[in-house]
Coordinates of C-alpha atoms in Angstrom, one line a residue:
X1 CA 66.1 -87.9 -51.3
X2 CA 67.1 -91.3 -52.1
X3 CA 68.8 -90.0 -55.3
X4 CA 70.2 -86.7 -54.1
X5 CA 73.9 -86.4 -54.5
X6 CA 74.5 -84.8 -51.1
X7 CA 72.9 -88.1 -49.5
X8 CA 75.5 -90.0 -51.5
X9 CA 77.7 -90.9 -48.2
X10 CA 74.4 -91.7 -46.1
X11 CA 73.1 -94.0 -48.9
X12 CA 76.4 -95.8 -49.0
X13 CA 76.6 -96.3 -45.4
X14 CA 72.9 -97.4 -45.1
X15 CA 73.3 -100.2 -47.9
X16 CA 76.7 -101.3 -46.4
X17 CA 75.1 -101.7 -43.1
X18 CA 71.8 -103.4 -44.6
X19 CA 74.0 -105.9 -46.2
X20 CA 75.9 -107.0 -43.2
X21 CA 78.8 -108.3 -45.2
X22 CA 76.6 -110.8 -47.4
X23 CA 77.9 -111.1 -50.7
X24 CA 75.2 -110.6 -53.7
X25 CA 74.3 -107.6 -55.9
X26 CA 72.2 -104.5 -54.8
X27 CA 68.8 -104.4 -56.6
X28 CA 67.5 -101.0 -57.5
X29 CA 64.0 -100.7 -58.6
X30 CA 63.8 -99.1 -61.9
X31 CA 61.8 -96.0 -60.4
X32 CA 65.2 -95.2 -59.0
X33 CA 67.6 -95.0 -61.7
X34 CA 69.7 -92.1 -60.3
X35 CA 70.3 -93.9 -57.4
X36 CA 71.6 -97.0 -59.0
X37 CA 74.0 -94.6 -61.2
X38 CA 75.3 -92.9 -57.8
X39 CA 76.0 -96.5 -56.6
X40 CA 77.9 -97.7 -59.5
X41 CA 80.1 -94.5 -59.3
X42 CA 81.4 -95.8 -55.8
X43 CA 81.9 -99.3 -57.0
X44 CA 79.0 -101.0 -55.7
X45 CA 77.6 -103.9 -57.7
X46 CA 73.9 -103.1 -58.4
X47 CA 71.5 -103.2 -61.1
X48 CA 67.9 -102.1 -62.2
X49 CA 65.1 -104.5 -61.5
X50 CA 61.5 -103.8 -62.0
X51 CA 60.6 -105.9 -59.0
X52 CA 62.5 -108.0 -56.3
X53 CA 64.4 -110.7 -57.9
X54 CA 66.6 -113.7 -56.2
X55 CA 70.3 -113.3 -55.8
X56 CA 70.1 -109.8 -54.2
X57 CA 71.3 -109.1 -50.7
X58 CA 69.9 -105.5 -50.6
X59 CA 67.0 -104.2 -52.2
X60 CA 66.0 -100.4 -53.0
X61 CA 62.7 -99.0 -53.9
X62 CA 60.2 -96.3 -53.0
X63 CA 57.0 -96.8 -50.8
X64 CA 54.2 -95.9 -53.4
X65 CA 53.5 -99.3 -54.2
X66 CA 52.3 -102.5 -52.1
X67 CA 52.2 -105.0 -54.8
X68 CA 55.2 -106.7 -53.5
X69 CA 54.6 -106.4 -50.0
X70 CA 54.3 -110.2 -49.1
X71 CA 57.4 -110.9 -51.1
X72 CA 59.2 -108.1 -49.6
X73 CA 58.2 -109.0 -45.9
X74 CA 59.5 -112.6 -46.7
X75 CA 62.7 -111.3 -48.1
X76 CA 63.4 -109.3 -44.9
X77 CA 62.3 -111.9 -42.6
X78 CA 64.9 -114.2 -44.3
X79 CA 67.6 -111.7 -43.7
X80 CA 67.6 -109.5 -47.0
X81 CA 68.4 -105.8 -46.6
X82 CA 65.3 -103.3 -47.7
X83 CA 66.0 -99.7 -48.3
X84 CA 62.6 -97.8 -48.9
X85 CA 61.6 -94.3 -48.9
X86 CA 58.7 -92.0 -49.4
X87 CA 56.3 -89.4 -48.1
X88 CA 52.8 -90.4 -47.1
X89 CA 51.2 -86.9 -46.8
X90 CA 50.0 -86.6 -50.5
X91 CA 48.4 -89.9 -50.4
X92 CA 46.6 -89.1 -47.1
X93 CA 45.2 -85.7 -48.9
X94 CA 44.1 -87.7 -51.8
X95 CA 42.3 -90.6 -49.7
X96 CA 40.4 -88.6 -47.1
X97 CA 38.8 -90.8 -44.3
X98 CA 41.4 -93.6 -45.3
X99 CA 44.0 -94.0 -42.6
X100 CA 47.7 -93.6 -44.1
X101 CA 49.0 -95.9 -41.2
X102 CA 46.9 -98.7 -42.2
X103 CA 46.4 -98.3 -46.3
X104 CA 49.3 -96.2 -47.3
X105 CA 51.2 -98.8 -50.0
X106 CA 54.9 -98.1 -47.9
X107 CA 52.9 -98.9 -44.6
X108 CA 51.5 -101.9 -46.0
X109 CA 55.1 -103.1 -46.3
X110 CA 56.3 -101.6 -43.2
X111 CA 53.8 -102.0 -40.2
X112 CA 54.9 -105.5 -39.6
X113 CA 58.5 -104.3 -38.9
X114 CA 57.4 -102.0 -36.4
X115 CA 57.8 -98.9 -38.7
X116 CA 55.7 -96.7 -40.4
X117 CA 55.5 -93.4 -42.3
X118 CA 53.0 -90.9 -40.9
X119 CA 51.2 -88.5 -42.9
X120 CA 52.8 -85.4 -41.3
X121 CA 55.4 -82.8 -42.7
X122 CA 58.2 -81.2 -40.7
X123 CA 59.4 -77.8 -40.9
X124 CA 62.9 -77.8 -42.7
X125 CA 65.9 -77.2 -40.5
X126 CA 69.0 -78.6 -38.8
X127 CA 68.2 -81.5 -36.5
X128 CA 71.5 -82.4 -34.6
X129 CA 72.3 -86.1 -34.2
X130 CA 71.9 -86.8 -30.1
X131 CA 74.9 -87.5 -28.3
X132 CA 75.7 -91.1 -27.3
X133 CA 73.9 -91.8 -24.0
X134 CA 71.6 -88.9 -24.1
X135 CA 68.0 -89.9 -22.8
X136 CA 65.7 -89.4 -25.6
X137 CA 61.8 -90.1 -26.2
X138 CA 60.9 -93.8 -27.1
X139 CA 57.4 -94.8 -27.8
X140 CA 57.2 -97.9 -25.5
X141 CA 59.2 -96.6 -22.7
X142 CA 56.9 -93.1 -22.8
X143 CA 54.0 -95.4 -22.6
X144 CA 55.3 -97.4 -19.6
X145 CA 55.8 -94.2 -17.7
X146 CA 52.5 -93.2 -18.6
X147 CA 51.0 -96.2 -17.4
X148 CA 52.6 -95.7 -14.0
X149 CA 51.4 -92.0 -13.7
X150 CA 47.8 -92.8 -14.8
X151 CA 47.3 -96.1 -12.4
X152 CA 49.6 -95.1 -9.6
X153 CA 49.6 -91.4 -9.4
X154 CA 53.6 -91.6 -9.4
X155 CA 56.1 -91.4 -12.1
X156 CA 57.2 -88.5 -14.2
X157 CA 56.4 -87.8 -17.9
X158 CA 57.5 -84.5 -19.3
X159 CA 55.2 -82.4 -21.2
X160 CA 56.8 -82.5 -24.6
X161 CA 56.8 -86.3 -24.2
X162 CA 53.4 -86.4 -23.2
X163 CA 52.2 -84.3 -26.4
X164 CA 54.5 -86.9 -28.5
X165 CA 52.8 -89.8 -27.0
X166 CA 49.5 -88.5 -27.9
X167 CA 50.4 -88.3 -31.7
X168 CA 52.2 -91.3 -31.7
X169 CA 49.7 -93.4 -29.5
X170 CA 46.9 -92.3 -31.9
X171 CA 49.1 -93.0 -34.9
X172 CA 49.9 -96.7 -33.8
X173 CA 46.4 -97.3 -33.0
X174 CA 45.4 -97.1 -36.7
X175 CA 48.0 -99.9 -37.7
X176 CA 46.1 -103.1 -38.1
X177 CA 47.3 -105.2 -35.2
X178 CA 45.8 -108.3 -36.4
X179 CA 48.6 -111.2 -37.1
X180 CA 51.3 -108.9 -35.3
X181 CA 51.7 -110.3 -31.8
X182 CA 53.5 -107.3 -30.4
X183 CA 50.7 -105.1 -31.5
X184 CA 48.1 -107.2 -30.2
X185 CA 49.8 -107.1 -26.9
X186 CA 49.9 -103.6 -26.7
X187 CA 46.4 -103.2 -27.7
X188 CA 45.5 -105.2 -24.8
X189 CA 47.6 -103.3 -22.5
X190 CA 46.0 -100.0 -23.6
X191 CA 42.4 -101.4 -23.0
X192 CA 43.3 -102.5 -19.6
X193 CA 45.0 -99.1 -18.8
X194 CA 42.1 -97.0 -19.9
X195 CA 39.5 -99.1 -18.3
X196 CA 41.4 -98.8 -15.0
X197 CA 41.7 -95.2 -15.3
X198 CA 38.4 -94.7 -16.7
X199 CA 37.5 -91.7 -19.2
X200 CA 37.9 -87.9 -17.6
X201 CA 34.8 -85.6 -17.8
X202 CA 35.3 -83.1 -20.4
X203 CA 32.6 -80.2 -21.1
X204 CA 32.7 -76.7 -21.1
X205 CA 32.3 -76.5 -17.5
X206 CA 35.1 -79.2 -17.0
X207 CA 37.6 -78.3 -19.6
X208 CA 40.7 -80.4 -20.1
X209 CA 44.2 -78.9 -20.6
X210 CA 45.5 -80.3 -23.9
X211 CA 49.2 -81.1 -22.7
X212 CA 47.6 -82.9 -19.7
X213 CA 47.4 -86.8 -19.1
X214 CA 43.4 -86.5 -19.6
X215 CA 44.0 -85.5 -23.0
X216 CA 46.0 -88.4 -23.7
X217 CA 43.5 -90.5 -22.5
X218 CA 40.9 -89.0 -24.6
X219 CA 43.0 -89.3 -27.6
X220 CA 44.0 -92.8 -27.0
X221 CA 40.6 -93.9 -26.1
X222 CA 39.0 -92.8 -29.2
X223 CA 41.5 -94.3 -31.4
X224 CA 41.1 -97.5 -29.4
X225 CA 37.5 -97.4 -30.4
X226 CA 38.2 -96.9 -34.0
X227 CA 40.6 -99.6 -34.2
X228 CA 37.5 -102.0 -33.6
X229 CA 37.7 -102.4 -30.1
X230 CA 34.6 -103.0 -28.1
X231 CA 34.1 -99.5 -26.5
X232 CA 31.2 -100.4 -24.4
X233 CA 33.1 -100.6 -21.4
X234 CA 34.9 -97.5 -21.7
X235 CA 31.8 -95.5 -22.7
X236 CA 30.3 -96.5 -19.3
X237 CA 29.3 -93.5 -17.5
X238 CA 29.4 -91.4 -20.8
X239 CA 25.5 -91.8 -21.3
X240 CA 24.4 -89.7 -18.5
X241 CA 26.4 -86.8 -19.8
X242 CA 25.0 -86.3 -23.4
X243 CA 22.1 -88.4 -23.8
X244 CA 18.6 -89.1 -22.0
X245 CA 19.1 -91.8 -19.6
X246 CA 16.2 -93.5 -21.2
X247 CA 17.6 -93.8 -24.7
X248 CA 18.5 -97.4 -25.5
X249 CA 19.9 -99.0 -28.9
X250 CA 17.2 -100.4 -31.1
X251 CA 17.8 -104.2 -31.8
X252 CA 14.9 -103.7 -34.5
X253 CA 16.9 -102.9 -37.9
X254 CA 15.9 -99.5 -39.2
X255 CA 15.9 -99.1 -43.1
X256 CA 16.3 -95.6 -44.5
X257 CA 16.4 -94.9 -48.5
X258 CA 18.9 -92.3 -49.4
X259 CA 19.9 -90.7 -52.9
X260 CA 23.4 -91.8 -53.7
X261 CA 23.9 -89.2 -56.6
X262 CA 26.4 -86.4 -56.2
X263 CA 27.0 -84.0 -58.8
X264 CA 28.3 -81.4 -56.4
X265 CA 32.1 -80.7 -55.5
X266 CA 33.5 -83.2 -53.1
X267 CA 31.8 -85.7 -50.9
X268 CA 28.3 -85.4 -49.8
X269 CA 27.0 -86.2 -46.3
X270 CA 23.6 -88.0 -46.7
X271 CA 21.5 -87.6 -43.2
X272 CA 20.0 -90.8 -42.2
X273 CA 17.9 -89.3 -39.4
X274 CA 19.5 -91.9 -37.0
X275 CA 21.9 -91.4 -34.0
X276 CA 24.4 -93.8 -32.9
X277 CA 24.8 -93.8 -28.8
X278 CA 28.0 -93.6 -27.0
X279 CA 30.0 -96.9 -27.1
X280 CA 27.5 -98.8 -29.3
X281 CA 28.2 -100.6 -32.5
X282 CA 25.9 -100.1 -35.5
X283 CA 25.5 -102.7 -37.9
X284 CA 25.1 -101.5 -41.2
X285 CA 23.8 -103.3 -44.5
X286 CA 23.5 -102.6 -47.9
X287 CA 23.2 -104.2 -51.3
X288 CA 26.1 -105.6 -53.4
X289 CA 26.0 -102.6 -55.8
X290 CA 26.2 -99.9 -53.2
X291 CA 29.1 -101.8 -51.5
X292 CA 31.3 -101.3 -54.5
X293 CA 30.6 -97.8 -55.0
X294 CA 33.2 -96.4 -52.5
X295 CA 30.3 -95.3 -50.1
X296 CA 31.3 -94.6 -46.4
X297 CA 29.6 -94.5 -43.4
X298 CA 30.2 -91.6 -40.7
X299 CA 29.5 -91.3 -37.3
X300 CA 29.2 -87.5 -36.0
X301 CA 29.3 -84.5 -37.6
X302 CA 31.5 -82.3 -35.5
X303 CA 34.5 -83.0 -37.7
X304 CA 36.9 -80.3 -36.2
X305 CA 39.9 -81.9 -34.7
X306 CA 40.6 -80.1 -31.6
X307 CA 44.4 -81.4 -31.2
X308 CA 46.2 -78.3 -31.3
X309 CA 43.9 -76.4 -28.9
X310 CA 45.0 -75.3 -25.6
X311 CA 42.1 -76.2 -23.8
X312 CA 39.5 -79.0 -24.7
X313 CA 35.7 -78.5 -24.0
X314 CA 35.1 -81.9 -25.7
X315 CA 37.5 -84.8 -27.0
X316 CA 40.0 -83.7 -29.9
X317 CA 38.2 -85.9 -32.3
X318 CA 34.7 -87.3 -32.1
X319 CA 33.7 -88.3 -35.4
X320 CA 34.5 -91.6 -37.2
X321 CA 34.4 -92.6 -41.0
X322 CA 34.8 -96.1 -43.0
X323 CA 34.5 -97.3 -46.1
X324 CA 31.5 -99.8 -46.8
X325 CA 33.4 -102.0 -49.1
X326 CA 31.3 -104.9 -48.0
X327 CA 27.5 -105.6 -47.7
X328 CA 27.5 -105.7 -43.9
X329 CA 29.7 -103.8 -41.6
X330 CA 30.1 -102.9 -38.0
X331 CA 31.1 -99.4 -37.2
X332 CA 31.2 -97.5 -33.8
X333 CA 32.3 -94.1 -32.2
X334 CA 33.0 -93.8 -28.6
X335 CA 31.4 -90.4 -28.3
X336 CA 28.3 -91.3 -30.6
X337 CA 26.9 -89.3 -33.2
X338 CA 24.4 -88.7 -35.9
X339 CA 24.8 -91.3 -38.7
X340 CA 25.7 -90.3 -42.2
X341 CA 26.2 -92.2 -45.6
X342 CA 29.2 -90.4 -47.3
X343 CA 28.4 -90.3 -51.1
X344 CA 31.4 -89.6 -53.4
X345 CA 31.9 -86.9 -55.6
X346 CA 30.6 -87.9 -59.1
X347 CA 28.4 -90.8 -58.1
X348 CA 25.4 -91.6 -60.1
X349 CA 24.2 -94.6 -57.8
X350 CA 20.9 -93.3 -57.6
X351 CA 18.1 -94.4 -54.4
X352 CA 19.8 -96.8 -52.3
X353 CA 18.3 -98.8 -49.1
X354 CA 20.7 -98.7 -46.1
X355 CA 19.4 -100.9 -43.1
X356 CA 21.1 -100.0 -39.7
X357 CA 20.7 -102.0 -36.4
X358 CA 21.3 -100.6 -32.9
X359 CA 20.8 -96.8 -33.7
X360 CA 17.8 -94.8 -32.6
X361 CA 16.0 -91.8 -34.4
X362 CA 16.8 -88.3 -34.1
X363 CA 14.8 -85.4 -34.7
X364 CA 15.1 -84.7 -38.4
X365 CA 12.6 -82.1 -40.6
X366 CA 13.0 -82.2 -44.1
X367 CA 11.2 -79.2 -45.9
X368 CA 8.5 -80.3 -48.2
X369 CA 8.4 -83.9 -46.9
X370 CA 7.9 -83.8 -43.0
X371 CA 4.4 -82.8 -42.0
X372 CA 3.9 -80.6 -39.1
X373 CA 2.3 -83.6 -37.1
X374 CA 5.4 -85.7 -37.6
X375 CA 7.6 -83.0 -36.5
X376 CA 6.1 -82.3 -33.4
X377 CA 6.0 -86.1 -32.5
X378 CA 9.7 -86.9 -33.3
X379 CA 11.1 -83.6 -31.7
X380 CA 9.5 -84.6 -28.3
X381 CA 9.9 -88.5 -28.7
X382 CA 13.3 -88.7 -30.6
X383 CA 15.6 -87.6 -27.5
X384 CA 19.0 -88.2 -29.2
X385 CA 21.0 -85.1 -28.3
X386 CA 21.3 -83.7 -31.5
X387 CA 18.8 -83.2 -34.7
X388 CA 18.7 -81.3 -38.0
X389 CA 16.8 -79.1 -40.1
X390 CA 17.1 -79.7 -43.9
X391 CA 16.2 -78.1 -47.4
X392 CA 17.6 -79.4 -50.8
X393 CA 20.2 -76.3 -50.1
X394 CA 21.1 -76.3 -46.6
X395 CA 21.0 -78.4 -43.6
X396 CA 21.3 -76.9 -40.0
X397 CA 22.7 -79.1 -37.3
X398 CA 21.9 -78.1 -33.9
X399 CA 21.1 -79.4 -30.1
X400 CA 17.8 -81.3 -29.7
X401 CA 17.0 -78.8 -26.8
X402 CA 16.8 -75.9 -29.3
X403 CA 14.7 -77.9 -31.7
X404 CA 12.2 -78.6 -28.9
X405 CA 11.3 -75.0 -28.6
X406 CA 10.6 -74.7 -32.7
X407 CA 7.2 -75.6 -33.2
X408 CA 7.2 -74.8 -36.7
X409 CA 10.5 -75.2 -39.0
X410 CA 8.8 -74.2 -42.2
X411 CA 8.9 -70.6 -42.1
X412 CA 12.6 -70.5 -41.1
X413 CA 13.6 -73.2 -43.8
X414 CA 11.7 -71.2 -46.2
X415 CA 13.7 -68.0 -45.4
X416 CA 16.8 -70.1 -45.5
X417 CA 16.0 -71.2 -49.0
X418 CA 15.4 -67.8 -50.2
X419 CA 18.8 -66.8 -48.6
X420 CA 20.4 -69.8 -50.6
X421 CA 19.0 -68.8 -53.9
X422 CA 20.3 -65.5 -53.4
X423 CA 23.6 -66.9 -52.5
X424 CA 23.4 -69.2 -55.8
X425 CA 22.2 -66.2 -57.9
X426 CA 25.4 -63.9 -57.0
X427 CA 27.8 -66.7 -57.4
X428 CA 26.2 -67.7 -60.9
X429 CA 25.8 -71.3 -59.2
X430 CA 23.0 -73.7 -60.0
X431 CA 19.9 -73.9 -57.8
X432 CA 19.2 -76.1 -56.1
X433 CA 22.7 -76.7 -55.0
X434 CA 24.3 -79.7 -56.5
X435 CA 25.1 -80.4 -52.9
X436 CA 23.6 -78.7 -49.8
X437 CA 25.8 -76.9 -47.7
X438 CA 26.0 -77.7 -44.1
X439 CA 26.0 -75.6 -40.9
X440 CA 26.9 -77.5 -37.7
X441 CA 27.1 -76.1 -34.1
X442 CA 29.6 -77.3 -31.7
X443 CA 30.6 -76.8 -28.1
X444 CA 34.2 -76.0 -29.6
X445 CA 35.6 -75.1 -33.0
X446 CA 39.2 -75.4 -34.5
X447 CA 39.3 -71.5 -35.5
X448 CA 37.3 -68.4 -34.9
X449 CA 34.1 -67.7 -34.1
X450 CA 32.7 -69.6 -37.3
X451 CA 34.7 -70.9 -40.2
X452 CA 33.7 -72.0 -43.8
X453 CA 33.9 -75.4 -45.2
X454 CA 31.8 -78.5 -45.4
X455 CA 30.4 -78.1 -43.1
X456 CA 30.6 -74.7 -41.9
X457 CA 31.3 -74.9 -38.2
X458 CA 29.8 -72.3 -35.5
X459 CA 29.7 -72.2 -31.7
X460 CA 26.5 -73.3 -29.9
X461 CA 25.7 -69.5 -29.2
X462 CA 25.0 -69.0 -32.8
X463 CA 22.2 -71.9 -32.9
X464 CA 19.3 -69.2 -31.9
X465 CA 20.1 -66.9 -34.8
X466 CA 20.2 -69.6 -37.3
X467 CA 16.8 -71.1 -36.4
X468 CA 14.8 -67.8 -35.6
X469 CA 13.0 -66.4 -38.5
X470 CA 12.1 -63.2 -36.6
X471 CA 15.4 -62.8 -35.6
X472 CA 17.1 -63.1 -39.1
X473 CA 14.5 -60.6 -40.5
X474 CA 15.0 -57.9 -38.0
X475 CA 18.8 -58.2 -37.0
X476 CA 20.0 -60.1 -39.9
X477 CA 22.9 -62.9 -40.1
X478 CA 26.0 -61.6 -41.2
X479 CA 28.4 -64.3 -39.9
X480 CA 26.9 -67.4 -41.4
X481 CA 26.5 -65.7 -44.8
X482 CA 29.9 -64.5 -44.4
X483 CA 31.0 -68.2 -44.0
X484 CA 28.9 -69.0 -47.2
X485 CA 30.5 -66.5 -49.0
X486 CA 33.9 -68.2 -48.4
X487 CA 32.7 -71.1 -49.8
X488 CA 31.6 -69.2 -52.9
X489 CA 35.1 -67.8 -53.3
X490 CA 37.3 -68.7 -56.7
X491 CA 40.8 -68.7 -56.8
X492 CA 40.7 -66.8 -60.2
X493 CA 39.6 -63.9 -58.7
X494 CA 40.8 -64.0 -55.4
X495 CA 43.9 -62.2 -54.3
X496 CA 45.0 -63.5 -50.8
X497 CA 45.9 -62.4 -48.1
X498 CA 44.2 -59.1 -49.4
X499 CA 40.5 -60.3 -50.3
X500 CA 40.4 -63.5 -48.3
X501 CA 38.3 -61.5 -45.6
X502 CA 36.8 -59.2 -48.0
X503 CA 35.2 -60.9 -51.2
X504 CA 33.1 -63.2 -49.1
X505 CA 31.4 -60.2 -47.4
X506 CA 29.9 -59.5 -51.0
X507 CA 27.5 -62.3 -50.3
X508 CA 26.5 -60.8 -46.7
X509 CA 25.9 -57.6 -48.3
X510 CA 23.7 -58.9 -51.2
X511 CA 21.6 -61.4 -49.0
X512 CA 20.8 -58.9 -46.5
X513 CA 19.5 -56.2 -49.2
X514 CA 17.8 -58.3 -51.5
X515 CA 16.3 -60.9 -49.3
X516 CA 16.3 -59.6 -45.8
X517 CA 15.8 -56.1 -46.7
X518 CA 18.6 -54.9 -44.6
X519 CA 20.6 -52.0 -46.0
X520 CA 24.4 -52.5 -45.9
X521 CA 24.7 -49.6 -43.4
X522 CA 22.6 -51.4 -40.9
X523 CA 23.8 -54.7 -41.8
X524 CA 27.3 -54.7 -40.1
X525 CA 28.5 -51.7 -37.9
X526 CA 31.8 -51.4 -40.1
X527 CA 29.4 -50.5 -43.1
X528 CA 28.2 -47.2 -41.7
X529 CA 28.7 -44.4 -43.9
X530 CA 31.0 -42.3 -41.2
X531 CA 33.1 -45.4 -40.9
X532 CA 33.5 -46.1 -44.7
X533 CA 34.4 -42.5 -45.2
X534 CA 36.8 -42.6 -42.3
X535 CA 38.6 -45.8 -43.7
X536 CA 38.8 -44.8 -47.1
X537 CA 40.4 -41.2 -46.1
X538 CA 42.9 -42.9 -43.9
X539 CA 43.8 -45.5 -46.7
X540 CA 44.3 -42.8 -49.5
X541 CA 46.0 -40.7 -47.0
X542 CA 48.9 -43.2 -46.5
X543 CA 49.1 -43.3 -50.3
X544 CA 46.8 -46.5 -50.9
X545 CA 49.7 -48.9 -50.0
X546 CA 48.7 -52.4 -51.3
X547 CA 49.8 -54.2 -48.1
X548 CA 47.1 -52.4 -46.2
X549 CA 44.3 -53.2 -48.7
X550 CA 42.4 -55.8 -46.9
X551 CA 39.1 -57.0 -45.2
X552 CA 36.8 -53.7 -44.5
X553 CA 39.2 -51.6 -46.9
X554 CA 39.4 -54.2 -49.8
X555 CA 35.5 -54.8 -49.4
X556 CA 35.1 -50.7 -50.1
X557 CA 36.7 -51.1 -53.5
X558 CA 33.8 -53.6 -54.6
X559 CA 31.3 -51.8 -52.9
X560 CA 32.1 -48.7 -54.8
X561 CA 31.9 -50.6 -57.9
X562 CA 28.8 -52.1 -57.0
X563 CA 27.3 -49.0 -56.1
X564 CA 28.5 -47.6 -59.5
X565 CA 27.5 -50.4 -61.6
X566 CA 24.9 -53.0 -59.9
X567 CA 25.5 -56.4 -59.1
X568 CA 25.1 -57.6 -62.7
X569 CA 28.7 -57.4 -63.6
X570 CA 29.6 -59.2 -60.8
X571 CA 27.3 -62.3 -61.3
X572 CA 28.4 -62.2 -65.2
X573 CA 32.1 -62.6 -64.2
X574 CA 31.7 -65.0 -61.6
X575 CA 30.0 -67.3 -64.2
X576 CA 32.8 -66.3 -66.9
X577 CA 35.6 -67.3 -64.5
X578 CA 34.1 -70.5 -64.1
X579 CA 34.9 -71.5 -67.4
X580 CA 37.9 -69.1 -67.9
X581 CA 41.3 -70.9 -69.0
X582 CA 44.6 -69.8 -68.4
X583 CA 43.9 -67.9 -65.4
X584 CA 47.3 -66.9 -63.9
X585 CA 48.3 -67.7 -60.4
X586 CA 50.3 -64.6 -59.4
X587 CA 48.1 -61.8 -57.5
X588 CA 49.5 -58.9 -59.9
X589 CA 48.4 -60.9 -63.1
X590 CA 45.2 -61.7 -61.6
X591 CA 44.5 -58.0 -60.4
X592 CA 45.1 -57.0 -63.8
X593 CA 42.9 -59.5 -65.4
X594 CA 40.0 -58.5 -63.2
X595 CA 40.7 -54.7 -64.1
X596 CA 40.5 -55.5 -67.7
X597 CA 37.7 -57.9 -67.3
X598 CA 35.5 -55.7 -65.2
X599 CA 36.4 -52.5 -67.5
X600 CA 35.2 -54.4 -70.6
X601 CA 31.8 -55.8 -68.8
X602 CA 30.8 -52.2 -67.7
X603 CA 32.3 -50.4 -70.9
X604 CA 34.2 -48.1 -68.9
X605 CA 38.3 -47.4 -68.3
X606 CA 38.6 -48.3 -64.6
X607 CA 42.1 -48.0 -64.7
X608 CA 42.4 -44.7 -63.0
X609 CA 39.8 -46.2 -60.3
X610 CA 42.1 -49.2 -59.5
X611 CA 45.4 -47.2 -59.7
X612 CA 44.0 -44.9 -57.0
X613 CA 43.3 -48.0 -55.0
X614 CA 47.0 -48.8 -55.3
X615 CA 46.5 -51.9 -57.5
X616 CA 49.6 -52.7 -59.7
X617 CA 47.9 -51.9 -63.1
X618 CA 50.3 -52.8 -65.8
X619 CA 51.1 -50.4 -68.9
X620 CA 49.8 -53.0 -71.4
X621 CA 46.3 -53.5 -69.6
X622 CA 46.1 -49.6 -69.2
X623 CA 47.0 -49.2 -73.0
X624 CA 44.3 -51.9 -74.1
X625 CA 41.5 -50.0 -72.1
X626 CA 42.3 -46.4 -73.2
X627 CA 40.1 -46.5 -76.1
X628 CA 36.8 -47.0 -73.3
X629 CA 35.0 -44.1 -72.2
X630 CA 36.4 -42.7 -68.8
X631 CA 34.2 -43.4 -65.6
X632 CA 33.2 -39.8 -64.7
X633 CA 31.5 -40.9 -61.5
X634 CA 34.7 -42.4 -60.3
X635 CA 34.0 -41.9 -56.5
X636 CA 37.5 -41.4 -55.8
X637 CA 38.1 -38.5 -57.9
X638 CA 36.8 -36.3 -55.3
X639 CA 39.9 -37.5 -53.1
X640 CA 42.6 -37.8 -55.5

């Protein structure tokens, strides 16, 4: 946008405003050659410079390098004009767990000026300039009004200002305050305000509206704690709500050995078996080698951000992550949580010892390592509110109260490993998994009844079905396997939005039939033969429109292929797609590639079958498969 011709008048006005009548040239960083050309066309004296030089009155650059931060700050402090631009959302996406407000290069330059670039996007549109005198939102004014409302019960703060204050307040608290007196004083004001008001009780029984003052307090308190503020006073009164009152932080350091090798996709959370109580600071120590390996420490596993929810049954953000880039670090989370070491993708560090002070042991059972005696002892004595059941392939995080009724976790974990082996087998993935999958139960999640990801999230109501071997063998486990199927989906053979909620169910069907011995007709009500028949007739009766081909209707296509040719072609194709190059991006081309690949795999011409389903089969694909024998058992022949 700094170089866009339509922005020309704005850029010229901005540079003239920045120059304030000073003589001198306009320095333009070499990354903005087009801007330099634009300015020269309009008669401005400017020159391309690889970095800030003396003699310039205005300097123009992008926000993607912080190398000259100190020099630029001094330049502005001495009266120079700085024109800088850029977006931070891409940087934020590439640096998860790292605050863009604090560490994005442009913000390293800008923060001390009272300006910051947030890692957000705006919908395109028209944004009218407010007329002179119009009362508009201002962060400091809104904060002052919020203080009046919170501490004196008077004043008026509009709902839209309240929601903006929540976002901006959280962002502001991510900016390092040290060395900026205005920021330090504002931190002090917020601490005083929140201590006076106290934290609201938030739970399923006492939900908080997301557009309320209570929600803003929860958000600001969370970020204030993350900023390094001692949160022990803020957390007073929280302990009795989620933890046993007999729990106290341990002053004795606890050393745990973890495996910091991660050959899976994405970061891997490694459980420590420890829990940090609300409002406490954990002191974490590790070796020099580990401190330079991009490890992170994470407090809490309930990572869903509930900011957009209408009502809150917990604070919107209750986890905290920070880099372990030094041998000793103090880390806290206002809401407490299980303690993890986050190992980056590709790490080959191997065994690492981590020493943690002021945390308490949590119930933890590792298949093949924890004895029955150790389990029964720890689940009764370790009263942290959450615990974990782990295998090399999956880790279940559930409330301790649910674990206390589980006398022997071995049978249920053995069954889980059988199911995970089936998940890997169908997806042609290595087993054991390179990174164990995780399922975490929460009082409230960000989307749906469950959702996929790392971790898979589910509601507390699902806990019992996760840890009951008898229940899984008798009633099945459709939902969690459905989400594991989502995690297996591959862009090359996915045709969104049609198959998003369809192909993941192949894993549910496969696991139920091959491991649990539950046939598809009984595994889910939607797969009873009468319902399948009714759906099929209705879809074909409408002419098989592709826009209606989704969820159970789309799954039917794949089930018919499986019933005709077995699971082997799917497994073989899923393996082939993992190394296939040149896979197209658009649905039509991808669907034609699947038609071709599946036909060749089973040595039958499946073009009539897919055409009957309404797939956009191209002539060249149909011609290339015409020499293959027809599929005489095509189940759609009876209908078409």
